[in-house]
Amino acid sequence: MTADRPFFITTPIYYVNDAPHLGHAYTTVACDALARFMRLDGRRVKFLTGTDEHGQKVEQSARLAGISPQQFTDRISEAFRDMTRLLDISNDDFIRTTEQRHVRGVQALWQELERRGEIYLGRFAGWYSVRDEAFYDEGELVDGPNGRRAPSGAEVEWLEEENYFFRLSAWQDRLLAYYNANPDAVAPRSRRNEVVSFIKAGLRDLSISRTSFSWGIPVPGNLDHVIYVWLDALANYITAVGYPDSHSPEFSTFWPADIQVVGKDIVRFHAVYWPAFLMAAGLEPPRRVFAHGWWTVEGQKMSKSLNNFIPPKQLVDTYGLDPVRYFLLRELPFGSDGDFSHRAMVGRLNGDLANDFGNLAQRVLVMIGRNCDGCVPAPGELTDDDAALLDSARDLLAVVRGHMAEQAFHLALEAVWRVVGEANRYVDEQAPWVLSRKDPARMRTVLYALAEALRHLAILTQPFVPGAARKLLDQLAVPRRARHFNALADAPLAPGMRLPKPEAIFPRFVEAGAGS
Ligand code: ME8
């Protein structure tokens, strides 16, 4: 059993050159759902997020804002911290790359790589994109409206500098061997294939220092250079667990990370450079890197010129937090690209949440309130129909656990909603409102089965819609200590328990101006 093994999960650390938007919210919410799931499943979790604060791009943004890079990063980093509060993110740590614990760790990593002969001083001549903070080969450039550009569409500039290099070329075979031996180390499969092809095509040594600007971590022993922002940034995943103290309990408990979630835009950094840096420093690579897909908004790429970067606050103010979290995780397979549209969002909110789940909970709780003196009813003997509903609810944990192990959030939610559907059909078929007159004892059994199914659904939806699940568990009078997954089998609802007054958990979305 892996139930007791610690679980370390990370988001990318976000650049502070821009405010948080839907894309950042997506990655962070997905990690939060996984972190919450694992905690409820009994694992000791460390969930890390944070901000990436060095580099030329941030230096330029600060200059444009007319303030120092430190003031600038303090301000925007706080906006990302606010996002975690807004989205009810359960991160255990928030790292900033300007913190001393990180700076010290990165310099130690550099010295370790140097000591092992993995770094040398050379001359770099090639293309650099400040927006991507990435180096590109001649052959990778594409034609754009004003000359050649990076494959991402970003501008590139010709750069010639004295730079330190990391011997990435020497790691080609070992990386391939690693991915052969660990086929699930990069997911989904399409990304793994992309990574393996990239490595097979040949790796060149990587420039890992810059001299043309100063907003970065100084290279130990050569203060003319700052450390390349990606080497600096990637190291956050180990400096946050105490590196260079690799014998510390924190480090040995949590490294290697169980899963590092990133967008597909940065898979090369996480699945090629990062494991190479780690192996070169004598450390283990992460167990799994998952690269999810890309959101567009109303069919268009998010961009400054279209001004369609949706701030997370706008989403939450418009639709409510739980519906936003649900939509992001339910709407598309994790790994696929998708489109955020008002119509699709409202469809899910009013359909899956308000009509299907919300109504079910409301109907059952109101009937218990009216017909059972507001207390959990005592069931009589169960019929096959009752047993079938309860079995479906009890089987759900294993099904959801299987999907979460693959980061298939949409399948996990689909499975939960299949039981919601089954419970709705059961209410219609059993018609407890008719039984209340004809056969009150049978009605009590039916309402008990429904309340017990609701308890399962509420416990299992906590990772995804924590606010609504909390409300429903409160309404079912489930004590705080009986909300983890062990309690699913161990702590059924106790007949006679008094329930509070029911209250809607998923109000419908009404278009402004509609119905007036
Ligand atoms: O790349 N759809 O930071 P960043 C889905 N600092 N996800 C999106 C998205 C979209 N349209 N836009 C952004 C960096 N994301 C580096 C990372 S890690 C050591 C350093 C999400 O602020 C997605 O997770 O540009 C993507 O990988 C990340 O934001 C990029 O954030």
PDB file of N, CA and C in Angstrom, residues 69-131:
ATOM      1  N   PRO A  69      13.084  46.567  -9.291  1.00  0.00           N
ATOM      2  CA  PRO A  69      12.632  45.180  -9.449  1.00  0.00           C
ATOM      3  C   PRO A  69      12.120  44.586  -8.135  1.00  0.00           C
ATOM      4  N   GLN A  70      12.758  44.927  -7.019  1.00  0.00           N
ATOM      5  CA  GLN A  70      12.308  44.351  -5.754  1.00  0.00           C
ATOM      6  C   GLN A  70      10.898  44.841  -5.392  1.00  0.00           C
ATOM      7  N   GLN A  71      10.667  46.165  -5.562  1.00  0.00           N
ATOM      8  CA  GLN A  71       9.321  46.684  -5.267  1.00  0.00           C
ATOM      9  C   GLN A  71       8.295  46.052  -6.194  1.00  0.00           C
ATOM     10  N   PHE A  72       8.706  45.944  -7.460  1.00  0.00           N
ATOM     11  CA  PHE A  72       7.805  45.390  -8.467  1.00  0.00           C
ATOM     12  C   PHE A  72       7.438  43.939  -8.129  1.00  0.00           C
ATOM     13  N   THR A  73       8.452  43.142  -7.807  1.00  0.00           N
ATOM     14  CA  THR A  73       8.184  41.720  -7.531  1.00  0.00           C
ATOM     15  C   THR A  73       7.388  41.559  -6.237  1.00  0.00           C
ATOM     16  N   ASP A  74       7.637  42.431  -5.258  1.00  0.00           N
ATOM     17  CA  ASP A  74       6.849  42.358  -4.014  1.00  0.00           C
ATOM     18  C   ASP A  74       5.363  42.534  -4.329  1.00  0.00           C
ATOM     19  N   ARG A  75       5.091  43.486  -5.195  1.00  0.00           N
ATOM     20  CA  ARG A  75       3.702  43.812  -5.512  1.00  0.00           C
ATOM     21  C   ARG A  75       3.015  42.658  -6.247  1.00  0.00           C
ATOM     22  N   ILE A  76       3.675  42.173  -7.318  1.00  0.00           N
ATOM     23  CA  ILE A  76       2.976  41.165  -8.137  1.00  0.00           C
ATOM     24  C   ILE A  76       2.967  39.801  -7.442  1.00  0.00           C
ATOM     25  N   SER A  77       4.023  39.515  -6.706  1.00  0.00           N
ATOM     26  CA  SER A  77       4.017  38.242  -5.984  1.00  0.00           C
ATOM     27  C   SER A  77       2.812  38.199  -5.046  1.00  0.00           C
ATOM     28  N   GLU A  78       2.514  39.331  -4.441  1.00  0.00           N
ATOM     29  CA  GLU A  78       1.365  39.406  -3.536  1.00  0.00           C
ATOM     30  C   GLU A  78       0.057  39.121  -4.295  1.00  0.00           C
ATOM     31  N   ALA A  79       0.009  39.537  -5.549  1.00  0.00           N
ATOM     32  CA  ALA A  79      -1.205  39.268  -6.343  1.00  0.00           C
ATOM     33  C   ALA A  79      -1.379  37.757  -6.546  1.00  0.00           C
ATOM     34  N   PHE A  80      -0.271  37.037  -6.692  1.00  0.00           N
ATOM     35  CA  PHE A  80      -0.376  35.571  -6.835  1.00  0.00           C
ATOM     36  C   PHE A  80      -0.759  34.918  -5.505  1.00  0.00           C
ATOM     37  N   ARG A  81      -0.243  35.484  -4.415  1.00  0.00           N
ATOM     38  CA  ARG A  81      -0.639  34.968  -3.103  1.00  0.00           C
ATOM     39  C   ARG A  81      -2.138  35.218  -2.885  1.00  0.00           C
ATOM     40  N   ASP A  82      -2.601  36.406  -3.307  1.00  0.00           N
ATOM     41  CA  ASP A  82      -4.038  36.700  -3.201  1.00  0.00           C
ATOM     42  C   ASP A  82      -4.850  35.687  -3.998  1.00  0.00           C
ATOM     43  N   MET A  83      -4.312  35.284  -5.155  1.00  0.00           N
ATOM     44  CA  MET A  83      -5.036  34.307  -5.976  1.00  0.00           C
ATOM     45  C   MET A  83      -5.230  32.999  -5.206  1.00  0.00           C
ATOM     46  N   THR A  84      -4.221  32.597  -4.449  1.00  0.00           N
ATOM     47  CA  THR A  84      -4.369  31.328  -3.706  1.00  0.00           C
ATOM     48  C   THR A  84      -5.487  31.454  -2.666  1.00  0.00           C
ATOM     49  N   ARG A  85      -5.610  32.646  -2.049  1.00  0.00           N
ATOM     50  CA  ARG A  85      -6.678  32.814  -1.047  1.00  0.00           C
ATOM     51  C   ARG A  85      -8.038  32.847  -1.735  1.00  0.00           C
ATOM     52  N   LEU A  86      -8.084  33.588  -2.841  1.00  0.00           N
ATOM     53  CA  LEU A  86      -9.337  33.725  -3.584  1.00  0.00           C
ATOM     54  C   LEU A  86      -9.882  32.364  -4.029  1.00  0.00           C
ATOM     55  N   LEU A  87      -8.981  31.479  -4.451  1.00  0.00           N
ATOM     56  CA  LEU A  87      -9.410  30.195  -5.013  1.00  0.00           C
ATOM     57  C   LEU A  87      -9.454  29.080  -3.968  1.00  0.00           C
ATOM     58  N   ASP A  88      -9.271  29.450  -2.697  1.00  0.00           N
ATOM     59  CA  ASP A  88      -9.280  28.480  -1.595  1.00  0.00           C
ATOM     60  C   ASP A  88      -8.246  27.379  -1.840  1.00  0.00           C
ATOM     61  N   ILE A  89      -7.040  27.811  -2.181  1.00  0.00           N
ATOM     62  CA  ILE A  89      -5.952  26.874  -2.484  1.00  0.00           C
ATOM     63  C   ILE A  89      -5.296  26.453  -1.166  1.00  0.00           C
ATOM     64  N   SER A  90      -5.033  25.151  -1.041  1.00  0.00           N
ATOM     65  CA  SER A  90      -4.555  24.624   0.251  1.00  0.00           C
ATOM     66  C   SER A  90      -3.043  24.426   0.248  1.00  0.00           C
ATOM     67  N   ASN A  91      -2.310  25.294  -0.465  1.00  0.00           N
ATOM     68  CA  ASN A  91      -0.850  25.113  -0.526  1.00  0.00           C
ATOM     69  C   ASN A  91      -0.225  25.199   0.865  1.00  0.00           C
ATOM     70  N   ASP A  92       0.808  24.380   1.067  1.00  0.00           N
ATOM     71  CA  ASP A  92       1.501  24.357   2.355  1.00  0.00           C
ATOM     72  C   ASP A  92       2.660  25.329   2.381  1.00  0.00           C
ATOM     73  N   ASP A  93       3.060  25.790   1.212  1.00  0.00           N
ATOM     74  CA  ASP A  93       4.230  26.670   1.145  1.00  0.00           C
ATOM     75  C   ASP A  93       4.058  27.535  -0.099  1.00  0.00           C
ATOM     76  N   PHE A  94       4.679  28.708  -0.056  1.00  0.00           N
ATOM     77  CA  PHE A  94       4.663  29.614  -1.206  1.00  0.00           C
ATOM     78  C   PHE A  94       6.081  30.148  -1.289  1.00  0.00           C
ATOM     79  N   ILE A  95       6.786  29.783  -2.344  1.00  0.00           N
ATOM     80  CA  ILE A  95       8.189  30.200  -2.411  1.00  0.00           C
ATOM     81  C   ILE A  95       8.358  31.343  -3.400  1.00  0.00           C
ATOM     82  N   ARG A  96       9.207  32.292  -3.032  1.00  0.00           N
ATOM     83  CA  ARG A  96       9.576  33.381  -3.942  1.00  0.00           C
ATOM     84  C   ARG A  96      11.064  33.210  -4.222  1.00  0.00           C
ATOM     85  N   THR A  97      11.451  33.369  -5.490  1.00  0.00           N
ATOM     86  CA  THR A  97      12.862  33.112  -5.803  1.00  0.00           C
ATOM     87  C   THR A  97      13.779  34.220  -5.306  1.00  0.00           C
ATOM     88  N   THR A  98      13.200  35.306  -4.768  1.00  0.00           N
ATOM     89  CA  THR A  98      14.052  36.336  -4.166  1.00  0.00           C
ATOM     90  C   THR A  98      14.296  36.062  -2.677  1.00  0.00           C
ATOM     91  N   GLU A  99      13.702  34.992  -2.146  1.00  0.00           N
ATOM     92  CA  GLU A  99      13.929  34.688  -0.717  1.00  0.00           C
ATOM     93  C   GLU A  99      15.329  34.120  -0.501  1.00  0.00           C
ATOM     94  N   GLN A 100      15.850  34.377   0.692  1.00  0.00           N
ATOM     95  CA  GLN A 100      17.210  33.944   1.010  1.00  0.00           C
ATOM     96  C   GLN A 100      17.359  32.420   0.957  1.00  0.00           C
ATOM     97  N   ARG A 101      16.343  31.684   1.420  1.00  0.00           N
ATOM     98  CA  ARG A 101      16.452  30.215   1.412  1.00  0.00           C
ATOM     99  C   ARG A 101      16.660  29.707  -0.011  1.00  0.00           C
ATOM    100  N   HIS A 102      16.059  30.422  -0.973  1.00  0.00           N
ATOM    101  CA  HIS A 102      16.165  29.983  -2.364  1.00  0.00           C
ATOM    102  C   HIS A 102      17.519  30.396  -2.956  1.00  0.00           C
ATOM    103  N   VAL A 103      17.888  31.632  -2.745  1.00  0.00           N
ATOM    104  CA  VAL A 103      19.148  32.146  -3.300  1.00  0.00           C
ATOM    105  C   VAL A 103      20.312  31.275  -2.824  1.00  0.00           C
ATOM    106  N   ARG A 104      20.303  30.968  -1.560  1.00  0.00           N
ATOM    107  CA  ARG A 104      21.365  30.150  -0.969  1.00  0.00           C
ATOM    108  C   ARG A 104      21.369  28.744  -1.608  1.00  0.00           C
ATOM    109  N   GLY A 105      20.199  28.180  -1.797  1.00  0.00           N
ATOM    110  CA  GLY A 105      20.084  26.843  -2.378  1.00  0.00           C
ATOM    111  C   GLY A 105      20.545  26.807  -3.829  1.00  0.00           C
ATOM    112  N   VAL A 106      20.208  27.846  -4.579  1.00  0.00           N
ATOM    113  CA  VAL A 106      20.594  27.877  -5.995  1.00  0.00           C
ATOM    114  C   VAL A 106      22.121  28.005  -6.113  1.00  0.00           C
ATOM    115  N   GLN A 107      22.704  28.842  -5.279  1.00  0.00           N
ATOM    116  CA  GLN A 107      24.165  28.990  -5.339  1.00  0.00           C
ATOM    117  C   GLN A 107      24.852  27.679  -4.946  1.00  0.00           C
ATOM    118  N   ALA A 108      24.262  26.976  -3.983  1.00  0.00           N
ATOM    119  CA  ALA A 108      24.842  25.685  -3.586  1.00  0.00           C
ATOM    120  C   ALA A 108      24.723  24.677  -4.727  1.00  0.00           C
ATOM    121  N   LEU A 109      23.590  24.716  -5.437  1.00  0.00           N
ATOM    122  CA  LEU A 109      23.401  23.799  -6.566  1.00  0.00           C
ATOM    123  C   LEU A 109      24.443  24.099  -7.645  1.00  0.00           C
ATOM    124  N   TRP A 110      24.653  25.375  -7.908  1.00  0.00           N
ATOM    125  CA  TRP A 110      25.654  25.780  -8.901  1.00  0.00           C
ATOM    126  C   TRP A 110      27.028  25.227  -8.508  1.00  0.00           C
ATOM    127  N   GLN A 111      27.377  25.425  -7.249  1.00  0.00           N
ATOM    128  CA  GLN A 111      28.707  24.979  -6.804  1.00  0.00           C
ATOM    129  C   GLN A 111      28.833  23.462  -6.889  1.00  0.00           C
ATOM    130  N   GLU A 112      27.761  22.768  -6.617  1.00  0.00           N
ATOM    131  CA  GLU A 112      27.789  21.303  -6.705  1.00  0.00           C
ATOM    132  C   GLU A 112      27.995  20.870  -8.163  1.00  0.00           C
ATOM    133  N   LEU A 113      27.293  21.539  -9.078  1.00  0.00           N
ATOM    134  CA  LEU A 113      27.446  21.204 -10.499  1.00  0.00           C
ATOM    135  C   LEU A 113      28.877  21.510 -10.948  1.00  0.00           C
ATOM    136  N   GLU A 114      29.411  22.617 -10.456  1.00  0.00           N
ATOM    137  CA  GLU A 114      30.771  23.004 -10.818  1.00  0.00           C
ATOM    138  C   GLU A 114      31.780  21.982 -10.273  1.00  0.00           C
ATOM    139  N   ARG A 115      31.563  21.599  -9.032  1.00  0.00           N
ATOM    140  CA  ARG A 115      32.461  20.640  -8.370  1.00  0.00           C
ATOM    141  C   ARG A 115      32.473  19.307  -9.117  1.00  0.00           C
ATOM    142  N   ARG A 116      31.346  18.967  -9.714  1.00  0.00           N
ATOM    143  CA  ARG A 116      31.252  17.692 -10.425  1.00  0.00           C
ATOM    144  C   ARG A 116      31.662  17.818 -11.895  1.00  0.00           C
ATOM    145  N   GLY A 117      32.180  18.994 -12.257  1.00  0.00           N
ATOM    146  CA  GLY A 117      32.673  19.184 -13.632  1.00  0.00           C
ATOM    147  C   GLY A 117      31.570  19.312 -14.667  1.00  0.00           C
ATOM    148  N   GLU A 118      30.372  19.747 -14.257  1.00  0.00           N
ATOM    149  CA  GLU A 118      29.248  19.834 -15.197  1.00  0.00           C
ATOM    150  C   GLU A 118      29.113  21.224 -15.817  1.00  0.00           C
ATOM    151  N   ILE A 119      29.947  22.169 -15.359  1.00  0.00           N
ATOM    152  CA  ILE A 119      29.840  23.558 -15.831  1.00  0.00           C
ATOM    153  C   ILE A 119      31.185  24.001 -16.390  1.00  0.00           C
ATOM    154  N   TYR A 120      31.177  24.733 -17.514  1.00  0.00           N
ATOM    155  CA  TYR A 120      32.418  25.321 -18.026  1.00  0.00           C
ATOM    156  C   TYR A 120      32.130  26.707 -18.582  1.00  0.00           C
ATOM    157  N   LEU A 121      33.166  27.508 -18.690  1.00  0.00           N
ATOM    158  CA  LEU A 121      33.018  28.863 -19.217  1.00  0.00           C
ATOM    159  C   LEU A 121      33.281  28.840 -20.718  1.00  0.00           C
ATOM    160  N   GLY A 122      32.365  29.437 -21.497  1.00  0.00           N
ATOM    161  CA  GLY A 122      32.555  29.452 -22.956  1.00  0.00           C
ATOM    162  C   GLY A 122      31.976  30.726 -23.538  1.00  0.00           C
ATOM    163  N   ARG A 123      31.768  30.735 -24.843  1.00  0.00           N
ATOM    164  CA  ARG A 123      31.150  31.905 -25.480  1.00  0.00           C
ATOM    165  C   ARG A 123      29.835  31.494 -26.110  1.00  0.00           C
ATOM    166  N   PHE A 124      28.805  32.273 -25.854  1.00  0.00           N
ATOM    167  CA  PHE A 124      27.520  31.966 -26.463  1.00  0.00           C
ATOM    168  C   PHE A 124      27.288  32.897 -27.636  1.00  0.00           C
ATOM    169  N   ALA A 125      26.849  32.373 -28.753  1.00  0.00           N
ATOM    170  CA  ALA A 125      26.387  33.200 -29.864  1.00  0.00           C
ATOM    171  C   ALA A 125      25.129  32.518 -30.379  1.00  0.00           C
ATOM    172  N   GLY A 126      23.996  33.190 -30.271  1.00  0.00           N
ATOM    173  CA  GLY A 126      22.765  32.536 -30.720  1.00  0.00           C
ATOM    174  C   GLY A 126      21.551  33.412 -30.455  1.00  0.00           C
ATOM    175  N   TRP A 127      20.375  32.805 -30.618  1.00  0.00           N
ATOM    176  CA  TRP A 127      19.119  33.546 -30.508  1.00  0.00           C
ATOM    177  C   TRP A 127      18.537  33.392 -29.113  1.00  0.00           C
ATOM    178  N   TYR A 128      18.038  34.506 -28.580  1.00  0.00           N
ATOM    179  CA  TYR A 128      17.435  34.485 -27.252  1.00  0.00           C
ATOM    180  C   TYR A 128      16.103  35.215 -27.293  1.00  0.00           C
ATOM    181  N   SER A 129      15.102  34.642 -26.623  1.00  0.00           N
ATOM    182  CA  SER A 129      13.822  35.339 -26.496  1.00  0.00           C
ATOM    183  C   SER A 129      13.651  35.766 -25.048  1.00  0.00           C
ATOM    184  N   VAL A 130      13.510  37.061 -24.839  1.00  0.00           N
ATOM    185  CA  VAL A 130      13.331  37.571 -23.478  1.00  0.00           C
ATOM    186  C   VAL A 130      11.966  37.133 -22.948  1.00  0.00           C
ATOM    187  N   ARG A 131      10.940  37.152 -23.813  1.00  0.00           N
ATOM    188  CA  ARG A 131       9.603  36.786 -23.343  1.00  0.00           C
ATOM    189  C   ARG A 131       9.576  35.347 -22.835  1.00  0.00           C
TER     190      ARG A 131
END
